[in-house]
Every structure is written in structure tokens, then in C-alpha cells.
Coordinates of C-alpha atoms in Angstrom, one line a residue:
Chain A
M1165 CA -33.3 125.6 43.2
S1166 CA -29.6 124.4 42.4
K1167 CA -29.3 120.8 41.0
S1168 CA -33.4 120.5 41.6
V1169 CA -32.4 119.4 44.9
L1170 CA -36.1 120.4 45.7
L1171 CA -36.8 116.7 45.9
K1172 CA -34.0 114.6 44.9
S1173 CA -32.2 115.0 48.3
S1174 CA -32.7 112.4 50.8
I1175 CA -32.7 115.8 53.4
A1176 CA -35.2 117.7 50.7
K1177 CA -37.5 114.6 50.5
K1178 CA -36.9 114.8 55.0
Y1179 CA -38.1 118.5 55.0
W1180 CA -41.6 117.4 53.1
M1181 CA -41.8 114.9 55.6
A1182 CA -41.3 117.5 58.1
F1183 CA -43.4 120.0 57.2
T1184 CA -46.3 117.9 55.3
G1185 CA -46.7 116.4 58.6
L1186 CA -46.7 119.3 60.6
F1187 CA -48.8 120.6 58.5
L1188 CA -51.6 117.2 59.4
C1189 CA -50.8 117.9 63.0
L1190 CA -52.3 121.0 62.9
F1191 CA -55.0 119.6 61.0
L1192 CA -55.3 117.3 63.6
V1193 CA -56.4 119.2 66.1
G1194 CA -59.0 121.6 63.5
H1195 CA -60.1 117.7 63.1
L1196 CA -60.4 116.9 66.6
L1197 CA -62.3 120.0 67.9
G1198 CA -64.9 119.2 65.4
N1199 CA -66.0 116.3 66.7
L1200 CA -66.0 117.0 70.0
Q1201 CA -69.1 118.9 69.1
L1202 CA -70.3 115.3 69.0
F1203 CA -70.1 115.2 72.6
A1204 CA -73.0 117.0 73.0
S1205 CA -76.3 115.3 72.5
G1206 CA -79.8 116.1 71.6
E1207 CA -81.6 117.8 69.0
E1208 CA -79.6 120.8 70.0
G1209 CA -76.4 118.8 69.8
R1210 CA -77.3 117.1 66.6
R1211 CA -78.0 121.0 64.9
A1212 CA -74.8 121.8 65.5
F1213 CA -72.9 119.5 64.5
N1214 CA -74.7 119.2 61.2
E1215 CA -74.4 123.0 60.7
Y1216 CA -71.0 122.3 61.7
A1217 CA -70.4 119.9 59.0
Y1218 CA -72.0 122.1 56.0
F1219 CA -70.1 124.8 57.0
M1220 CA -67.0 122.6 56.7
Q1221 CA -67.9 121.9 53.0
H1222 CA -69.1 125.0 52.2
N1223 CA -66.8 128.0 53.2
P1224 CA -64.5 128.3 50.3
L1225 CA -61.2 129.3 52.8
I1226 CA -62.0 125.9 53.9
K1227 CA -62.1 124.1 51.0
V1228 CA -58.8 125.2 50.3
M1229 CA -57.6 124.1 53.0
S1230 CA -59.3 121.2 52.7
Y1231 CA -57.1 120.4 50.1
V1232 CA -54.2 121.1 51.7
T1233 CA -55.3 118.4 53.7
Y1234 CA -55.6 116.2 50.9
L1235 CA -52.0 117.2 48.9
S1236 CA -50.2 116.8 52.1
I1237 CA -51.5 113.8 53.2
L1238 CA -50.6 112.2 49.7
F1239 CA -47.3 113.7 49.5
H1240 CA -46.4 112.4 53.2
A1241 CA -47.3 109.0 52.7
I1242 CA -45.9 109.0 49.2
D1243 CA -42.7 110.7 49.7
G1244 CA -42.9 108.3 52.9
I1245 CA -43.1 105.9 50.7
L1246 CA -40.0 106.5 48.6
L1247 CA -37.7 107.2 51.6
A1248 CA -38.4 103.8 52.9
V1249 CA -37.7 102.1 50.1
Q1250 CA -34.1 103.4 49.8
N1251 CA -34.2 102.9 53.4
K1252 CA -34.7 99.1 53.0
K1253 CA -31.8 99.0 50.1
A1254 CA -29.4 100.6 51.9
R1255 CA -28.9 97.5 54.5
P1256 CA -29.3 94.4 51.9
V1257 CA -27.9 92.1 54.5
Q1258 CA -29.5 91.5 57.9
Y1259 CA -28.0 91.6 60.5
A1260 CA -28.4 87.7 62.7
V1261 CA -28.3 89.4 65.8
N1262 CA -29.6 93.3 66.3
N1263 CA -29.7 94.8 69.7
A1264 CA -31.2 98.0 68.8
A1265 CA -34.1 98.5 71.8
S1266 CA -30.6 99.5 73.2
N1267 CA -30.2 102.7 71.3
S1268 CA -33.3 103.7 70.0
S1269 CA -37.5 103.8 70.8
S1270 CA -39.6 101.3 68.6
A1271 CA -42.1 103.9 67.4
S1272 CA -38.8 105.1 66.1
R1273 CA -37.9 102.3 64.0
K1274 CA -40.9 101.6 62.7
M1275 CA -42.9 105.1 61.3
A1276 CA -43.4 103.1 58.3
V1277 CA -45.2 100.5 59.2
L1278 CA -47.5 102.1 61.7
G1279 CA -47.2 105.4 58.7
S1280 CA -49.4 103.0 56.0
I1281 CA -51.4 101.5 59.4
I1282 CA -52.9 104.9 59.5
L1283 CA -53.3 105.4 55.6
I1284 CA -55.4 102.3 55.6
F1285 CA -57.4 103.5 58.5
I1286 CA -57.5 107.4 56.5
V1287 CA -59.0 105.4 53.8
T1288 CA -61.4 103.7 55.5
H1289 CA -62.8 106.5 57.5
M1290 CA -63.1 108.5 54.1
V1291 CA -64.9 105.4 53.3
N1292 CA -66.4 105.6 56.3
F1293 CA -68.2 108.9 56.1
W1294 CA -66.5 111.7 53.7
A1295 CA -67.4 110.3 51.1
K1296 CA -70.9 109.4 52.3
M1297 CA -70.9 114.2 53.1
H1298 CA -69.0 114.4 48.8
F1299 CA -71.1 111.5 47.5
G1300 CA -74.6 110.4 48.9
G1301 CA -75.7 107.9 51.1
L1302 CA -76.9 110.1 54.1
N1303 CA -80.6 111.2 55.0
L1304 CA -81.7 114.7 55.5
H1305 CA -82.0 116.3 58.9
K1306 CA -85.7 116.8 60.5
V1307 CA -87.4 116.7 63.4
E1308 CA -90.5 115.4 64.1
I1309 CA -93.1 118.0 65.8
S1310 CA -95.8 116.1 67.6
V1311 CA -98.8 117.9 67.3
P1312 CA -102.4 118.4 68.9
N1313 CA -105.0 116.1 67.3
A1314 CA -102.8 115.6 64.7
P1315 CA -102.7 111.0 63.9
K1316 CA -99.3 111.6 63.7
P1317 CA -96.4 113.7 64.9
Q1318 CA -95.5 116.4 61.4
E1319 CA -92.7 116.1 59.6
L1320 CA -89.7 119.3 59.1
Y1321 CA -87.2 119.6 57.4
I1322 CA -84.4 122.5 58.4
T1323 CA -83.1 124.6 55.9
T1324 CA -79.8 125.9 56.2
N1325 CA -81.7 129.6 56.3
Q1326 CA -83.2 128.7 59.2
N1327 CA -86.6 127.9 58.1
Y1328 CA -88.7 124.8 58.7
I1329 CA -90.3 122.9 56.1
P1330 CA -93.1 120.1 56.5
V1331 CA -91.9 117.7 54.6
E1332 CA -94.9 116.8 52.7
Q1333 CA -94.5 120.2 50.9
V1334 CA -91.3 119.8 49.1
E1335 CA -89.2 117.3 46.7
V1336 CA -85.0 117.3 47.2
R1337 CA -83.8 117.5 43.8
D1338 CA -79.2 116.8 44.2
E1339 CA -79.7 115.8 46.9
T1340 CA -80.3 119.2 49.6
M1341 CA -82.0 121.4 47.3
F1342 CA -85.9 122.0 48.5
Y1343 CA -87.8 122.6 45.4
N1344 CA -92.2 124.0 46.1
K1345 CA -93.9 120.9 43.9
E1346 CA -96.3 122.9 42.8
V1347 CA -94.1 125.9 41.1
N1348 CA -91.6 124.6 39.9
I1349 CA -88.9 126.9 42.3
K1350 CA -86.3 126.4 44.7
I1351 CA -86.7 128.0 48.3
G1352 CA -83.9 125.8 50.1
E1353 CA -81.1 123.6 51.6
G1354 CA -81.1 121.0 54.0
Y1355 CA -78.6 120.1 56.4
K1356 CA -77.5 116.2 55.7
D1357 CA -77.9 114.3 58.7
L1358 CA -74.1 113.6 59.7
H1359 CA -74.6 113.1 62.9
S1360 CA -77.2 110.9 62.6
A1361 CA -74.8 108.5 60.4
V1362 CA -72.2 108.5 63.7
M1363 CA -74.0 107.2 65.4
A1364 CA -75.8 104.6 64.1
F1365 CA -72.2 103.4 63.0
F1366 CA -71.3 103.3 66.3
G1367 CA -74.2 101.2 67.5
K1368 CA -77.0 104.0 68.6
E1369 CA -80.0 104.0 66.0
A1370 CA -80.8 107.9 65.5
H1371 CA -82.7 109.5 63.5
G1372 CA -83.8 106.9 60.9
M1373 CA -80.5 105.7 60.9
K1374 CA -80.2 101.5 61.9
A1375 CA -77.4 100.9 64.2
N1376 CA -74.7 99.3 62.7
P1377 CA -74.3 95.8 64.0
L1378 CA -70.4 95.8 63.4
A1379 CA -70.2 99.2 65.6
W1380 CA -68.0 96.8 68.0
L1381 CA -65.2 96.4 65.3
G1382 CA -65.7 99.2 64.3
V1383 CA -65.0 101.1 67.6
L1384 CA -62.2 98.5 68.5
L1385 CA -60.3 99.2 65.1
Y1386 CA -60.8 102.5 65.3
T1387 CA -59.1 102.9 69.1
I1388 CA -56.5 101.1 67.4
A1389 CA -56.1 103.3 64.6
M1390 CA -55.9 106.1 67.6
A1391 CA -53.6 104.1 69.5
V1392 CA -51.2 103.7 66.2
L1393 CA -51.3 107.3 65.6
S1394 CA -50.3 108.0 68.7
F1395 CA -47.2 105.8 68.6
H1396 CA -46.5 107.3 65.2
L1397 CA -46.7 110.4 66.9
M1398 CA -44.5 110.0 69.8
H1399 CA -41.9 110.3 67.3
G1400 CA -42.8 112.1 64.2
F1401 CA -44.0 115.5 66.2
A1402 CA -40.3 116.5 68.0
A1403 CA -38.6 114.7 65.1
A1404 CA -40.7 117.1 62.4
F1405 CA -38.6 119.4 63.7
Q1406 CA -34.7 118.4 64.3
T1407 CA -35.7 117.2 61.0
L1408 CA -36.4 121.8 59.8
G1409 CA -33.3 121.9 61.9
L1410 CA -35.5 123.4 64.6
R1411 CA -32.8 121.9 67.5
H1412 CA -31.5 124.6 70.3
P1413 CA -30.7 123.5 74.3
R1414 CA -33.4 124.8 76.0
Y1415 CA -35.9 125.0 73.5
T1416 CA -35.7 120.9 72.1
P1417 CA -37.0 119.7 75.3
I1418 CA -40.4 121.8 75.3
I1419 CA -40.7 120.8 71.9
A1420 CA -40.4 117.0 73.1
N1421 CA -42.8 117.8 76.3
V1422 CA -45.3 119.4 73.8
G1423 CA -45.0 116.6 71.2
K1424 CA -45.0 114.0 74.0
A1425 CA -48.3 115.3 75.7
F1426 CA -49.7 115.9 72.2
S1427 CA -49.7 112.3 70.3
I1428 CA -51.3 111.3 73.7
V1429 CA -54.1 113.7 74.4
V1430 CA -55.1 114.0 70.4
P1431 CA -55.6 110.4 69.8
A1432 CA -57.0 109.5 73.0
L1433 CA -60.0 112.5 72.4
F1434 CA -60.1 111.4 69.4
A1435 CA -60.7 107.5 70.7
I1436 CA -62.7 108.9 73.2
I1437 CA -65.5 109.6 70.9
P1438 CA -66.6 106.3 70.1
L1439 CA -66.4 104.8 73.0
Y1440 CA -68.3 107.2 74.1
I1441 CA -71.3 106.7 71.8
F1442 CA -71.0 103.0 71.7
F1443 CA -71.3 102.7 75.8
S1444 CA -73.1 105.5 76.7
Chain B
M928 CA -13.4 82.9 80.9
K929 CA -15.2 80.6 78.6
L930 CA -16.6 82.0 75.4
T931 CA -18.9 80.8 72.7
L932 CA -18.2 83.2 69.9
K933 CA -20.4 83.2 66.7
I934 CA -18.7 85.0 63.4
W935 CA -19.3 86.4 60.7
R936 CA -17.1 84.2 58.0
Q937 CA -17.2 85.2 54.3
K938 CA -14.4 84.7 51.9
G939 CA -14.5 87.4 49.9
P940 CA -16.3 90.0 48.0
S941 CA -18.8 87.8 46.3
D942 CA -18.9 84.8 48.6
K943 CA -22.2 83.9 50.1
G944 CA -20.5 84.2 54.2
Q945 CA -22.6 82.5 57.2
M946 CA -22.0 82.4 61.1
V947 CA -19.4 80.5 62.0
T948 CA -19.0 79.6 65.7
Y949 CA -15.3 79.1 67.7
P950 CA -15.4 78.3 71.5
I951 CA -12.7 80.0 73.8
D952 CA -11.5 79.8 76.8
N953 CA -8.8 81.4 78.9
I954 CA -9.9 84.5 78.2
D955 CA -8.8 87.4 80.8
G956 CA -11.7 90.2 81.9
D957 CA -8.7 92.8 81.5
M958 CA -7.7 92.1 77.9
S959 CA -9.8 94.4 75.7
F960 CA -12.2 92.7 73.1
L961 CA -9.2 93.1 69.7
E962 CA -6.9 90.8 72.4
M963 CA -9.6 88.3 72.2
M964 CA -9.8 88.4 68.9
D965 CA -5.6 88.0 68.8
I966 CA -5.9 84.4 71.0
L967 CA -8.8 83.2 67.9
N968 CA -6.5 83.9 65.4
E969 CA -3.1 82.8 67.0
E970 CA -5.4 79.2 67.6
L971 CA -6.9 79.5 63.9
I972 CA -3.2 79.5 62.8
V973 CA -2.0 76.9 65.1
K974 CA -5.1 74.5 63.1
G975 CA -3.9 75.6 59.8
E976 CA -7.1 77.1 59.9
D977 CA -7.5 80.3 58.2
P978 CA -7.7 84.0 60.8
V979 CA -10.4 86.0 60.8
A980 CA -10.4 89.2 59.5
F981 CA -10.9 92.2 61.1
D982 CA -9.8 95.7 60.8
H983 CA -7.6 97.4 63.8
D984 CA -4.6 100.0 64.1
C985 CA -4.1 102.2 66.3
R986 CA -5.7 100.2 69.4
E987 CA -6.5 103.5 71.4
G988 CA -9.3 104.7 70.3
I989 CA -8.3 107.0 68.2
C990 CA -7.8 106.1 65.0
G991 CA -11.5 105.1 63.5
M992 CA -10.4 101.2 62.4
C993 CA -11.6 99.0 64.2
S994 CA -15.5 98.2 63.7
L995 CA -17.3 95.4 64.4
F996 CA -21.6 94.5 65.6
I997 CA -21.0 93.0 69.2
N998 CA -24.4 91.1 70.1
G999 CA -26.3 93.1 68.2
E1000 CA -24.6 96.6 68.8
A1001 CA -22.2 98.2 67.6
H1002 CA -18.8 98.6 68.8
G1003 CA -20.7 96.1 72.0
P1004 CA -22.6 97.1 74.7
D1005 CA -20.4 99.5 76.6
R1006 CA -21.0 103.2 75.5
A1007 CA -18.6 105.7 73.9
V1008 CA -15.5 103.0 73.7
T1009 CA -14.3 101.7 70.5
T1010 CA -13.7 97.6 70.4
C1011 CA -10.5 97.8 71.0
Q1012 CA -11.1 100.2 74.0
L1013 CA -13.8 97.5 75.3
H1014 CA -13.3 95.1 77.5
M1015 CA -13.7 91.3 78.2
R1016 CA -14.9 92.5 81.3
K1017 CA -18.7 93.8 80.3
F1018 CA -18.5 90.0 79.5
N1019 CA -19.2 86.6 81.6
D1020 CA -18.5 83.2 81.9
G1021 CA -20.6 81.0 79.1
D1022 CA -22.2 84.2 77.4
T1023 CA -22.5 83.0 73.3
I1024 CA -20.8 86.8 71.5
Y1025 CA -22.2 87.2 68.3
I1026 CA -19.5 89.3 65.7
E1027 CA -20.8 90.7 63.0
P1028 CA -19.1 92.7 60.2
W1029 CA -20.9 96.7 59.6
R1030 CA -23.8 95.6 57.1
A1031 CA -24.8 98.5 54.8
K1032 CA -25.0 98.8 50.6
A1033 CA -22.2 101.7 51.0
F1034 CA -20.7 99.0 52.9
P1035 CA -19.6 96.1 51.2
V1036 CA -17.8 93.3 53.0
I1037 CA -13.8 92.4 51.6
K1038 CA -13.6 89.3 54.1
D1039 CA -15.1 88.3 57.4
L1040 CA -15.3 91.4 59.3
V1041 CA -13.5 93.5 56.7
V1042 CA -15.8 96.3 55.3
N1043 CA -14.9 98.7 52.9
R1044 CA -15.9 102.6 53.9
G1045 CA -14.3 103.6 50.9
A1046 CA -17.5 106.3 51.0
F1047 CA -16.4 107.6 53.4
D1048 CA -13.4 108.9 51.9
R1049 CA -15.8 109.3 48.8
I1050 CA -17.6 112.0 50.5
M1051 CA -14.8 113.9 52.8
A1052 CA -13.2 114.7 49.2
S1053 CA -16.5 116.0 47.6
G1054 CA -16.1 118.4 50.6
G1055 CA -15.0 117.9 53.1
F1056 CA -12.1 120.7 53.4
V1057 CA -11.5 124.3 53.9
S1058 CA -9.1 125.5 51.1
V1059 CA -5.7 127.3 52.7
N1060 CA -3.3 130.4 51.2
T1061 CA 0.6 127.8 51.1
S1062 CA 2.2 130.1 49.0
G1063 CA 4.4 131.2 52.1
N1064 CA 2.1 134.0 53.9
T1065 CA -0.5 131.5 54.9
V1066 CA -2.4 133.5 58.3
D1067 CA -1.8 131.6 61.8
A1068 CA -5.8 130.2 62.4
N1069 CA -5.1 131.4 65.8
A1070 CA -5.2 135.2 64.4
I1071 CA -9.2 135.0 63.9
P1072 CA -10.8 135.3 67.4
V1073 CA -13.4 132.4 67.3
S1074 CA -15.7 132.2 70.4
K1075 CA -15.5 129.5 73.0
I1076 CA -18.8 128.3 72.3
D1077 CA -18.4 127.7 68.5
A1078 CA -14.6 126.5 69.0
D1079 CA -16.0 123.6 71.6
K1080 CA -18.8 122.9 69.3
A1081 CA -16.2 122.6 66.1
F1082 CA -14.0 121.0 68.0
E1083 CA -16.7 117.9 70.0
A1084 CA -18.0 117.6 66.0
A1085 CA -14.4 116.9 64.7
T1086 CA -13.4 113.9 67.2
C1087 CA -15.5 112.3 64.8
I1088 CA -13.3 109.1 63.4
G1089 CA -15.3 108.3 60.7
C1090 CA -15.7 104.8 62.3
G1091 CA -19.0 103.8 60.7
A1092 CA -20.9 102.7 64.1
C1093 CA -23.3 105.1 63.2
V1094 CA -23.8 103.7 59.3
A1095 CA -23.9 100.4 61.5
S1096 CA -26.2 101.0 64.2
C1097 CA -29.1 103.1 62.0
V1098 CA -32.0 101.1 61.1
N1099 CA -31.7 102.6 57.9
A1100 CA -27.6 102.3 57.1
S1101 CA -28.2 106.2 57.5
A1102 CA -24.8 108.3 56.8
M1103 CA -25.9 111.6 58.5
L1104 CA -24.2 111.3 61.9
F1105 CA -20.7 111.2 60.0
V1106 CA -21.7 113.8 57.2
S1107 CA -23.0 116.5 59.7
A1108 CA -20.2 116.3 62.0
K1109 CA -17.7 117.0 58.7
V1110 CA -20.3 119.6 57.8
S1111 CA -20.4 121.2 61.1
Q1112 CA -16.6 120.9 62.1
L1113 CA -16.5 123.5 59.4
A1114 CA -19.1 125.3 59.0
L1115 CA -19.0 126.3 62.5
L1116 CA -15.0 128.6 62.0
P1117 CA -15.0 131.4 60.1
Q1118 CA -12.5 129.7 57.6
G1119 CA -15.0 127.2 56.3
Q1120 CA -17.3 130.0 55.6
V1121 CA -16.0 130.0 52.0
E1122 CA -17.6 127.0 50.8
A1123 CA -20.1 126.7 53.2
K1124 CA -22.9 126.3 50.7
Q1125 CA -21.5 124.3 47.8
R1126 CA -20.2 121.4 50.8
V1127 CA -23.3 120.2 52.7
L1128 CA -24.7 120.3 48.8
N1129 CA -21.6 118.5 47.5
M1130 CA -20.9 116.1 50.2
V1131 CA -24.6 115.1 51.5
Q1132 CA -25.5 114.8 47.0
T1133 CA -22.8 112.4 47.5
M1134 CA -23.3 111.0 50.7
D1135 CA -26.7 110.2 48.7
E1136 CA -25.1 108.5 45.9
E1137 CA -23.3 105.9 47.5
G1138 CA -26.2 104.1 49.0
F1139 CA -26.9 105.1 52.1
G1140 CA -30.3 105.7 53.7
N1141 CA -32.0 108.2 54.7
C1142 CA -32.3 109.7 58.5
T1143 CA -35.7 109.4 60.4
N1144 CA -33.7 110.4 63.5
T1145 CA -34.0 107.3 65.7
G1146 CA -31.2 109.1 67.1
A1147 CA -29.4 105.0 68.0
C1148 CA -26.6 106.9 66.0
A1149 CA -25.3 109.3 68.8
V1150 CA -25.9 106.5 71.1
E1151 CA -23.4 103.9 69.6
C1152 CA -20.5 106.3 68.1
P1153 CA -17.7 106.1 70.7
K1154 CA -17.1 109.6 70.2
E1155 CA -20.2 110.8 71.6
I1156 CA -20.9 112.6 68.3
S1157 CA -24.4 114.7 69.0
L1158 CA -27.4 115.0 67.3
D1159 CA -27.4 118.7 67.2
N1160 CA -24.8 118.1 64.4
I1161 CA -27.2 115.7 62.1
A1162 CA -29.9 119.3 63.1
R1163 CA -26.8 122.3 62.3
M1164 CA -26.6 120.3 59.1
N1165 CA -30.4 120.1 57.9
R1166 CA -30.4 123.7 58.4
E1167 CA -26.8 124.8 56.3
Y1168 CA -28.4 122.0 53.6
F1169 CA -31.3 124.7 53.9
K1170 CA -29.3 127.9 52.9
G1171 CA -27.0 125.5 50.4
M1172 CA -30.0 124.6 48.4
I1173 CA -32.4 128.9 48.2
S1174 CA -29.2 130.2 47.8
A1175 CA -26.3 128.7 45.9
E1176 CA -25.9 129.7 42.6

């Protein structure tokens, strides 16, 4: 690259914003498709969701994509902060009167503020769920089956190779690994019960996870965060194409409309899930 | 019409400056905004006060000298006009009008409403030209076929008068619309191809060094531009820059 412009120049920095931003839009679609499984209720829905969560944590291709996503978020945030600082410096004295509403949308002028709120949301969201998935804090997926004439129901773990193991027969090591109590051999691996953690977080007691007493606050903040995301995308989606030079009288109106639809539908579907869990 | 003017007064580049209120009367709707300013200055001179300094030249909307940020908008509330072509009939009797200079780090205030737009000249000097043979056997420009569509687009880009309204309107004080118009008018024509790659790299580098902000695609520039320069030009410059960035030697 000539003169190392790839990171230094204003336009190259914008390419990175657009590139990472569009990649994160793809990530949103993937994340949403996963989340929509939370609408499936009952033991079947719970099991499908926990199996999906296991797959997302263990599939090598998904692993690569997840690191690309972490890097994209970091890069988008850092690059965005650098640009915002430069932009602030470019106008040291403000206007006494500025009728900016007459020439541009407020979302387009507040991208850094909207983005910062989304970044704070991402951090709290990751603490709420991602960190528990990766660093512990979740129960293992087990089911209770009532046995005729038995004083209490039988508790069984579900293993990743679709077996049921009675809870009292195994010792759990490394969070999810089942070892035979008598002979020191591994006999299976369990699923983390992320589904119940989600239910509990949004106010529904589930499988030994107590309902979050502040669930209403969680639901409220998640909904607000999705509204902020909607405004961020409302400008960002189409702007990314403009930054990459992808502008054409035939296609730009289509991109603008797809962007508007995307920025309403995707955050709305994300927001409906906690609302649905809380009010159902 | 009777108006209250609130005008930015600043004695020199290092002065702090402030908004000063001036009442003005007997303003006709058919006057241009600058004629109204002339009347104010004549009154100030009679009173022995320092007249308000503002930029102007042709007063027919083609030179790019006049500026003024009027009631929060570059060249005032009307669209596709420069301040000199803005009529006082756009205002109502009793209105308060705020008049400020362009605000950008790259456009330092010289006095009152006059700013130094030399940064634009330095951007142009870094690449906004084509090299032509002047040894006597100059080829007629019309001898090279150019498609009508490209010729029109190049002409539209070339109508940019370099007034700086785009920078003044942009929330980031970005000069992308100006620079992209100047890059486009040459990139669209065969005569501009010789220096195309290096031109866009050099002009953007100078733009960055002058302290303009980055484009966030708000579109404010194109709305406030007196010549209605399109955002198409910014997209074109983004493409041209990418070509230059990955292939220039």
C-alpha cells in the first residue's frame, strides 16, 4: 500500500468502518436466527436451544467467525472513536445557532453517541450471557422424569451424544465433563443450560435458576438498546455502501429501502424476545 | 422590514470575538442579503463604528467569495443560492437573524465574518489540475470523444465554486464534497486520466493535513450547497481513492 494510507487517511478509516459495520450486520442476522429459537417453548425448545449454544461454542468454523466478530466490534469501536475525536477537533468553535435539522437526520449526526451506547450494551450483554457460557455460572442441562412408585423424580443429564445419565452416577469435572464415580473414565459431556439462564434473566424461574428480581429493568434496558441500534443502522447501513463507493441511480434507492427495513425488523425481533419471555 | 441582527464580531485572528446585536430598519424584500449588510455598514460608518467585514465579489452567485452562516444554515434558509443571491423576502418583519462566519479549524477567522479559505487552494495545488502540452501544438480538447453522460457529470462537478458551504454545514467540518467535486470533474474526463491515481491520493492527504473532519455521510453538504453538488461525487472519490490506494506505485 502506498504511503501506508490503509490506516492513516480519512477515507481508508471510513472503508474500515463500512467494512466492519456491514460484517456486523451479517453477524446480527446470524445472532437473531439463533435467538428466535427462544420462542420454541417446552423441553424440546430448551433442548434445541442448548444444543445450538453448544454447537456455536464448539464448531471450528463458528469459532473463527466469532473471533472475526470480536475483532470487528473492537475495530469498529476504536476506529469510530478515532474518527469522532478528529471530527470534534475539526470544529473547535461551535455555532451560536445551528439549524442542522434542516439538512440532515439526527441519527446521522449522532452516530458516535449511538455507537457508544451500543458498545456499553454489548459489554453488559456479554457479561450477562456470553461470560457465563465461557467462564462458568451455568447449570448443566438435566431433566426430571417421574418414575412410578419412586419417592422422588429421577434426575438425568443429557449428554452431547444423546444419552441420558442419572445424575447420582456421575461426577462432573471441568464444568461439563461426566466421569464415572467408581472408575476414573469420562463417559460423556453435558450441555450448559443457557436456555434456563436466559429465561431466569428475563423473569421466568426455570430449572433451578431463580427469576431475576430486576428482570423488568433488564427487559427495559434491552429494549432501549435495540431502539438505539435501530437508529444506528438507519443511517449506518446505507452509509456503509456510500463509503465503499457503491452508489448507482438504479441500486442506491434499493439499498436505502433494504437498509430501512433491516434497521426496523432486526432490532424489533431482537427486542420482542425479552418482552415475550417477560410477559408470557 | 424591521430586523434584529446578531452578528459575530471579531477584531482579528487572535481576538476572542462575540455576538453583537444591531437593530436595522427599512429593509426591502427585494434587497439581497449583502445589500442589507451594506446598509448596516453605512449606518455603522456614519456612527463612526467599525463596519462588519464580510467576503463578497461578483454578487451574482458564481465567484464563491460570499459565505455567511445565516440562522444556522450556510448561505441562509434558501436552497441552491449563495448569500449574495439570497433575497430579504425570505425573512419576515421583526425577525432576529443570526449571522456567523464558517466554523472550521481549517477556516480560521481573519476578521468578523471573513475566514481564510486558503486550505482549499492548497488542496487544489496538490492535485486539482491536468498537465497539458503548451509547446504550440496543443490538441483541441473537443478532438477527444467524451460520452454525453460523462461530460454532463464532469460539468456538474465543475460548477463547484469552492465557497466552503459544505465544510460549514458538515457536523464534522469535512471537505469531502468540495474535494470530491474537484476529483470528479477530472476523473470523469480522458484528459484527467494521466494523473488520476496520484491526484486523489494527494488531494485527500492535503485535505486531512489541513484539519478537516471525516465524512459521516450525513448529506448536509449536498443540501446546503449553492450549486447542488451531488453525493455521487463523494462515492466516486471513494472509488477513485480505493483504486489509487491499492495500485499507485
